[in-house]
XYZ file of C-alpha atoms in Angstrom:
297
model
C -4.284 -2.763 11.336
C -2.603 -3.607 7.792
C 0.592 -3.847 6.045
C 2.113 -1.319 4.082
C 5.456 -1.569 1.952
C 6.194 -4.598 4.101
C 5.448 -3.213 7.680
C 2.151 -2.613 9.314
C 0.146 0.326 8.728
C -0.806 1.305 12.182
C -3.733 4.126 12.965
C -3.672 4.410 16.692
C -0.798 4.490 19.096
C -1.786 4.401 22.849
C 0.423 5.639 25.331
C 0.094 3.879 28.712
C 2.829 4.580 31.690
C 5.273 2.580 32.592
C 4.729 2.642 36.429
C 1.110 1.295 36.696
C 0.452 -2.194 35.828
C -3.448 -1.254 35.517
C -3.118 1.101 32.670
C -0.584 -1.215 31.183
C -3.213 -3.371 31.150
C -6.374 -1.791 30.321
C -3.997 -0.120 27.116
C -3.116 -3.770 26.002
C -6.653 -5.338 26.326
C -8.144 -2.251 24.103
C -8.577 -1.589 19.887
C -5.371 0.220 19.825
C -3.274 -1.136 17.106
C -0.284 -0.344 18.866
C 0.387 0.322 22.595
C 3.598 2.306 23.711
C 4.577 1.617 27.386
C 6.658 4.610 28.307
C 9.809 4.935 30.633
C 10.142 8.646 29.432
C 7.813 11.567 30.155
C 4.977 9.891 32.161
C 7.612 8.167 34.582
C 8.915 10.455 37.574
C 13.232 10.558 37.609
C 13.139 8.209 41.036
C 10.380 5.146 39.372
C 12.607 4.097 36.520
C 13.777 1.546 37.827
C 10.487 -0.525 38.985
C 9.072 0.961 36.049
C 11.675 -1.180 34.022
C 11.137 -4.180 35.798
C 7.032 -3.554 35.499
C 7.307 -3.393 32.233
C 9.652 -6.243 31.373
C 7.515 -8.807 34.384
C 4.151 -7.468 31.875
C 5.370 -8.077 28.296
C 6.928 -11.683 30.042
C 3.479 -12.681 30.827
C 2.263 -12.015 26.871
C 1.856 -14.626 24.494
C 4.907 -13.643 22.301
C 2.351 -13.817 19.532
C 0.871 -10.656 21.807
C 3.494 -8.904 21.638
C 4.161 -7.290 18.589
C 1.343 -4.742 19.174
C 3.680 -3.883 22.491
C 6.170 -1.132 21.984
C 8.005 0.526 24.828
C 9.099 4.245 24.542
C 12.792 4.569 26.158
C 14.244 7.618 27.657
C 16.904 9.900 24.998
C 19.959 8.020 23.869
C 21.726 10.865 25.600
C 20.616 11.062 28.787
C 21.513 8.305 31.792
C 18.400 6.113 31.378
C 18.673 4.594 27.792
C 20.741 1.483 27.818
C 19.655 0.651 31.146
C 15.659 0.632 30.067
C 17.017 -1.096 26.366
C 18.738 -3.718 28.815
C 15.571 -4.002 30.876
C 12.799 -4.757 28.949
C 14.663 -6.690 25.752
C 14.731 -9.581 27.215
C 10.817 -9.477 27.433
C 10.435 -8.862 23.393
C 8.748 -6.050 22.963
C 7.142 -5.397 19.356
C 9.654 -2.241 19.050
C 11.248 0.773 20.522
C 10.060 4.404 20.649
C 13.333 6.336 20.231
C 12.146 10.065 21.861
C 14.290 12.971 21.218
C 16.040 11.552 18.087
C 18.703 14.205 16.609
C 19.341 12.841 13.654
C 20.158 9.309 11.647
C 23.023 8.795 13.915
C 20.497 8.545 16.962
C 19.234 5.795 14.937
C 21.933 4.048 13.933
C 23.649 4.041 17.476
C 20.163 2.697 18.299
C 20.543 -0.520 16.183
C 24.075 -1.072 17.394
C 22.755 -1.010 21.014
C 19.704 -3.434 19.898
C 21.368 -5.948 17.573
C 23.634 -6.886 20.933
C 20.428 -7.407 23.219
C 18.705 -9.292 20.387
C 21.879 -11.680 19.995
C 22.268 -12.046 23.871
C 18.288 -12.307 24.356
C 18.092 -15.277 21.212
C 16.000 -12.654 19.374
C 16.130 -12.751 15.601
C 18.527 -10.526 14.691
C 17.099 -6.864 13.495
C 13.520 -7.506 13.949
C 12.881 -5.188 17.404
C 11.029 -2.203 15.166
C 11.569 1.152 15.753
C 9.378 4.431 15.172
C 11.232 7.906 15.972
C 10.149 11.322 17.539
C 11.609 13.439 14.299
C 11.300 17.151 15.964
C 11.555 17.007 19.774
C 14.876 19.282 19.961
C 16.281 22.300 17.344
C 19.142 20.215 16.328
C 16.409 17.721 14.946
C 14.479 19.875 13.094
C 17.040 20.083 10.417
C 17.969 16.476 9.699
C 13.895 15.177 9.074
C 14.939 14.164 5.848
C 17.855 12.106 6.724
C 15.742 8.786 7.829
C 16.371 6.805 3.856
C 17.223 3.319 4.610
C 17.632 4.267 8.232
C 18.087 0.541 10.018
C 14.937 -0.689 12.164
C 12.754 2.514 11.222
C 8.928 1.742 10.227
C 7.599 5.419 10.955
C 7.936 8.738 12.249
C 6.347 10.801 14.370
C 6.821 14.460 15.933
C 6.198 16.155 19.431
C 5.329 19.961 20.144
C 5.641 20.190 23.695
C 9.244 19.335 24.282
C 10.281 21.555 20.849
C 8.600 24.353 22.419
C 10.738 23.901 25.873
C 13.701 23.433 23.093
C 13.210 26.749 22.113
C 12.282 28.715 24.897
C 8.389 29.133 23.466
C 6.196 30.623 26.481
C 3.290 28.825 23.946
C 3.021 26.681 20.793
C -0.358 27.679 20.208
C -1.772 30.925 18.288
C -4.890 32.533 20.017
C -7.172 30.595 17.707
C -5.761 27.058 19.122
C -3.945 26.130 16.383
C -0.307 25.264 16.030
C 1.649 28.261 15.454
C 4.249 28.706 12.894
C 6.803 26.523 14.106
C 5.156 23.911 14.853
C 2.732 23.393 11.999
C 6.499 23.110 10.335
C 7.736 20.270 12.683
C 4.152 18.776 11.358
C 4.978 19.070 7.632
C 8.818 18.335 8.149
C 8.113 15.111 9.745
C 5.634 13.894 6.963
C 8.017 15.326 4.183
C 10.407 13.173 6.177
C 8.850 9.946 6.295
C 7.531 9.980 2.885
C 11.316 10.624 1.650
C 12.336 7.409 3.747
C 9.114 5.458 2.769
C 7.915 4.948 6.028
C 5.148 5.863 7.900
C 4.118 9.229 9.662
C 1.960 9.615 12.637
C 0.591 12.854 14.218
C 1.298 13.718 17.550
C -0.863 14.186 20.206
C -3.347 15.859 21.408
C -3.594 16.399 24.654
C -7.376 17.162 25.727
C -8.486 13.694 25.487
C -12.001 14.978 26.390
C -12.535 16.726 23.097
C -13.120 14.147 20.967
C -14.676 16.018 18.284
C -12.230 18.133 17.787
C -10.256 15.172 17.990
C -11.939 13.640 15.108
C -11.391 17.047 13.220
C -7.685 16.909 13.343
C -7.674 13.831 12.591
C -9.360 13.687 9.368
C -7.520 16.746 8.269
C -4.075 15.153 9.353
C -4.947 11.815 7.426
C -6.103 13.751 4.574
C -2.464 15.824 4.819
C -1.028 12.296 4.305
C -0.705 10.985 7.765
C -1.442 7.444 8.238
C -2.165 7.497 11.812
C -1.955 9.389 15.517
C -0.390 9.070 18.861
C -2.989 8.974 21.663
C -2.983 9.315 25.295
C -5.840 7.662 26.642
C -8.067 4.871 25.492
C -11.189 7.453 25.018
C -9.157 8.787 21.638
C -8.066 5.085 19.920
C -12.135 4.775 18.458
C -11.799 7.458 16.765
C -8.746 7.787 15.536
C -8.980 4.310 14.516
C -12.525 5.341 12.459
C -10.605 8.743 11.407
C -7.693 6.821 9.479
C -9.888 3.973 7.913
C -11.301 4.549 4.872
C -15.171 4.799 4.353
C -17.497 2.622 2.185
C -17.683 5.668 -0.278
C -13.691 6.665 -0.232
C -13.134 2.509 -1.079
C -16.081 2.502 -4.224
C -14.853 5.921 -5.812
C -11.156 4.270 -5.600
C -12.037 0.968 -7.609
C -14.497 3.423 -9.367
C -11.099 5.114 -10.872
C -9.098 1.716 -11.013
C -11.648 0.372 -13.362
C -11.864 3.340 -15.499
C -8.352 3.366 -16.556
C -8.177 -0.722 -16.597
C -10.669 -0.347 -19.445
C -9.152 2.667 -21.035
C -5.530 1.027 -21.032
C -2.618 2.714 -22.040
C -4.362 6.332 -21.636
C -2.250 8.897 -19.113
C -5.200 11.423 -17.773
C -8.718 10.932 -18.653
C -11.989 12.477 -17.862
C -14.274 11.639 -14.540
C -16.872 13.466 -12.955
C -15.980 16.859 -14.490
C -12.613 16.589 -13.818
C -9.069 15.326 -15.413
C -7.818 12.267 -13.709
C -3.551 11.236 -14.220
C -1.903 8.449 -13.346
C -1.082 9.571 -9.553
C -4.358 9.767 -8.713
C -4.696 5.640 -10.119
C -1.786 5.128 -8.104
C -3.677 7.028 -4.931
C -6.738 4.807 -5.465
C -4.669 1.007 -5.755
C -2.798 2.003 -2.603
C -6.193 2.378 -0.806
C -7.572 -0.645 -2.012
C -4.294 -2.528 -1.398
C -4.091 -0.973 2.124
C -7.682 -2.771 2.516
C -7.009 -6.081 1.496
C -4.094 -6.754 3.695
C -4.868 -8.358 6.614
């Protein structure tokens, strides 16, 4: 895990459910970078409530430094659940909040309204409870990606398939060959379109056979290659390689300081020849953010 623009650049983020204290557990004590204990989907209607007071009795008995990497997904801001899981578990000090179901900015802000009372009544420092954002989980949300600029609290977004799918009636979000199909392959590029407009960063969604690691590994790569910076996961099996998938390699890190150097000793000079190719000054800027993203701790 390293900082980017300010915030941490985070590869892996492990789901664990709210209503098991062993998974909790065996989520926290693993490589993920960032674990997401979740009062939403994986909870049944009736366990919300012990699954709030699981959660906040767990993140009480973390070292506050141990925290941060400990993010709790909430239930929609329109639903019945939401301020009673924010009231819940912010006392405990998570790392950040997992807004699901976001329809726009206004989600957001209303989101940081809710939080900035919680931190003042919990003595936590004011706007510093994170927050990363499901961009594409309902129809209404598809169209308001882009609106996330300056957006209070946000650090990244990511986007779901499964619940747009149930948004829009779709028997299937697959095509026969396995991939996403139209719509969805959309929510993908929408959400990274999205983040990069409000300079945060964009995770990939899941994937849901956590046995298939190789093609796991596949998506991965091509997702990170896209522009992604890292992926939601559902079980522990998938954080390795994810986590290997959105680090850069030995060769990726020499052929960046391989193009730094070049222009540093050809100063002044906008494109300029290497390996049979023309290089400009986005591809320099490419190469120092990889390099930067290294040597941050």
């Amino acid at each position: 895990m390293s900082e980017i623009g300010g915030e941490m650049r985070v590869r892996s983020w492990l789901f664990a459910p709210g209503d098991s204290e062993k998974k909790m557990a065996k989520a926290t004590a693993g490589p993920a970078d960032m674990v997401i204990f979740d009062l939403e989907d994986a909870v049944a209607e009736d366990e919300k409530p012990t699954s709030r007071r699981l959660i906040s009795a767990f993140l009480s008995d973390i070292p506050e430094s141990g925290r941060r990497r400990l993010w709790v997904r909430i239930n929609p801001l329109d639903g019945p659940h939401a301020l009673a899981d924010l009231a819940a578990v912010m006392p405990a000090r998570p790392g950040g909040i997992m807004l699901p179901k976001a329809r726009g900015r206004g989600d957001v802000e209303l989101l940081d309204h809710y939080l900035c009372a919680l931190e003042v009544a919990s003595d936590i420092e004011l706007g510093s409870t994170k927050v990363i954002v499901l961009v594409t989980e309902t129809a209404e949300a598809m169209f308001t990606t882009g609106d996330y600029q300056g957006a209070p609290r946000v650090i990244a977004l990511t986007w779901g398939a499964e619940d747009l799918a149930d948004a829009v009636g779709a028997s299937e979000n697959r095509d026969p060959d396995g991939g996403y199909a139209f719509t969805y392959q959309l929510a993908r590029s929408l959400c990274l379109l999205g983040a990069a407009a409000a300079g945060v960063a964009p995770i990939d969604t899941i994937q849901g056979d956590f046995t298939d690691l190789d093609g796991l590994r596949a998506r991965a790569e091509q997702v990170r290659r896209d522009g992604y910076l890292g992926m939601l996961a559902i079980h522990p099996a998938q954080v390795e390689v994810i986590n290997e998938a959105f680090s850069p390699s030995t060769s990726e890190l020499e052929a960046a300081q391989e193009i730094v150097d070049l222009f540093a000793s050809n100063p002044g000079v906008g494109a300029i020849g290497y390996r049979g190719a023309m290089l400009d000054r986005p591809h320099l800027a490419r190469a120092e953010a990889l390099l930067a993203a290294r040597r941050r701790p």
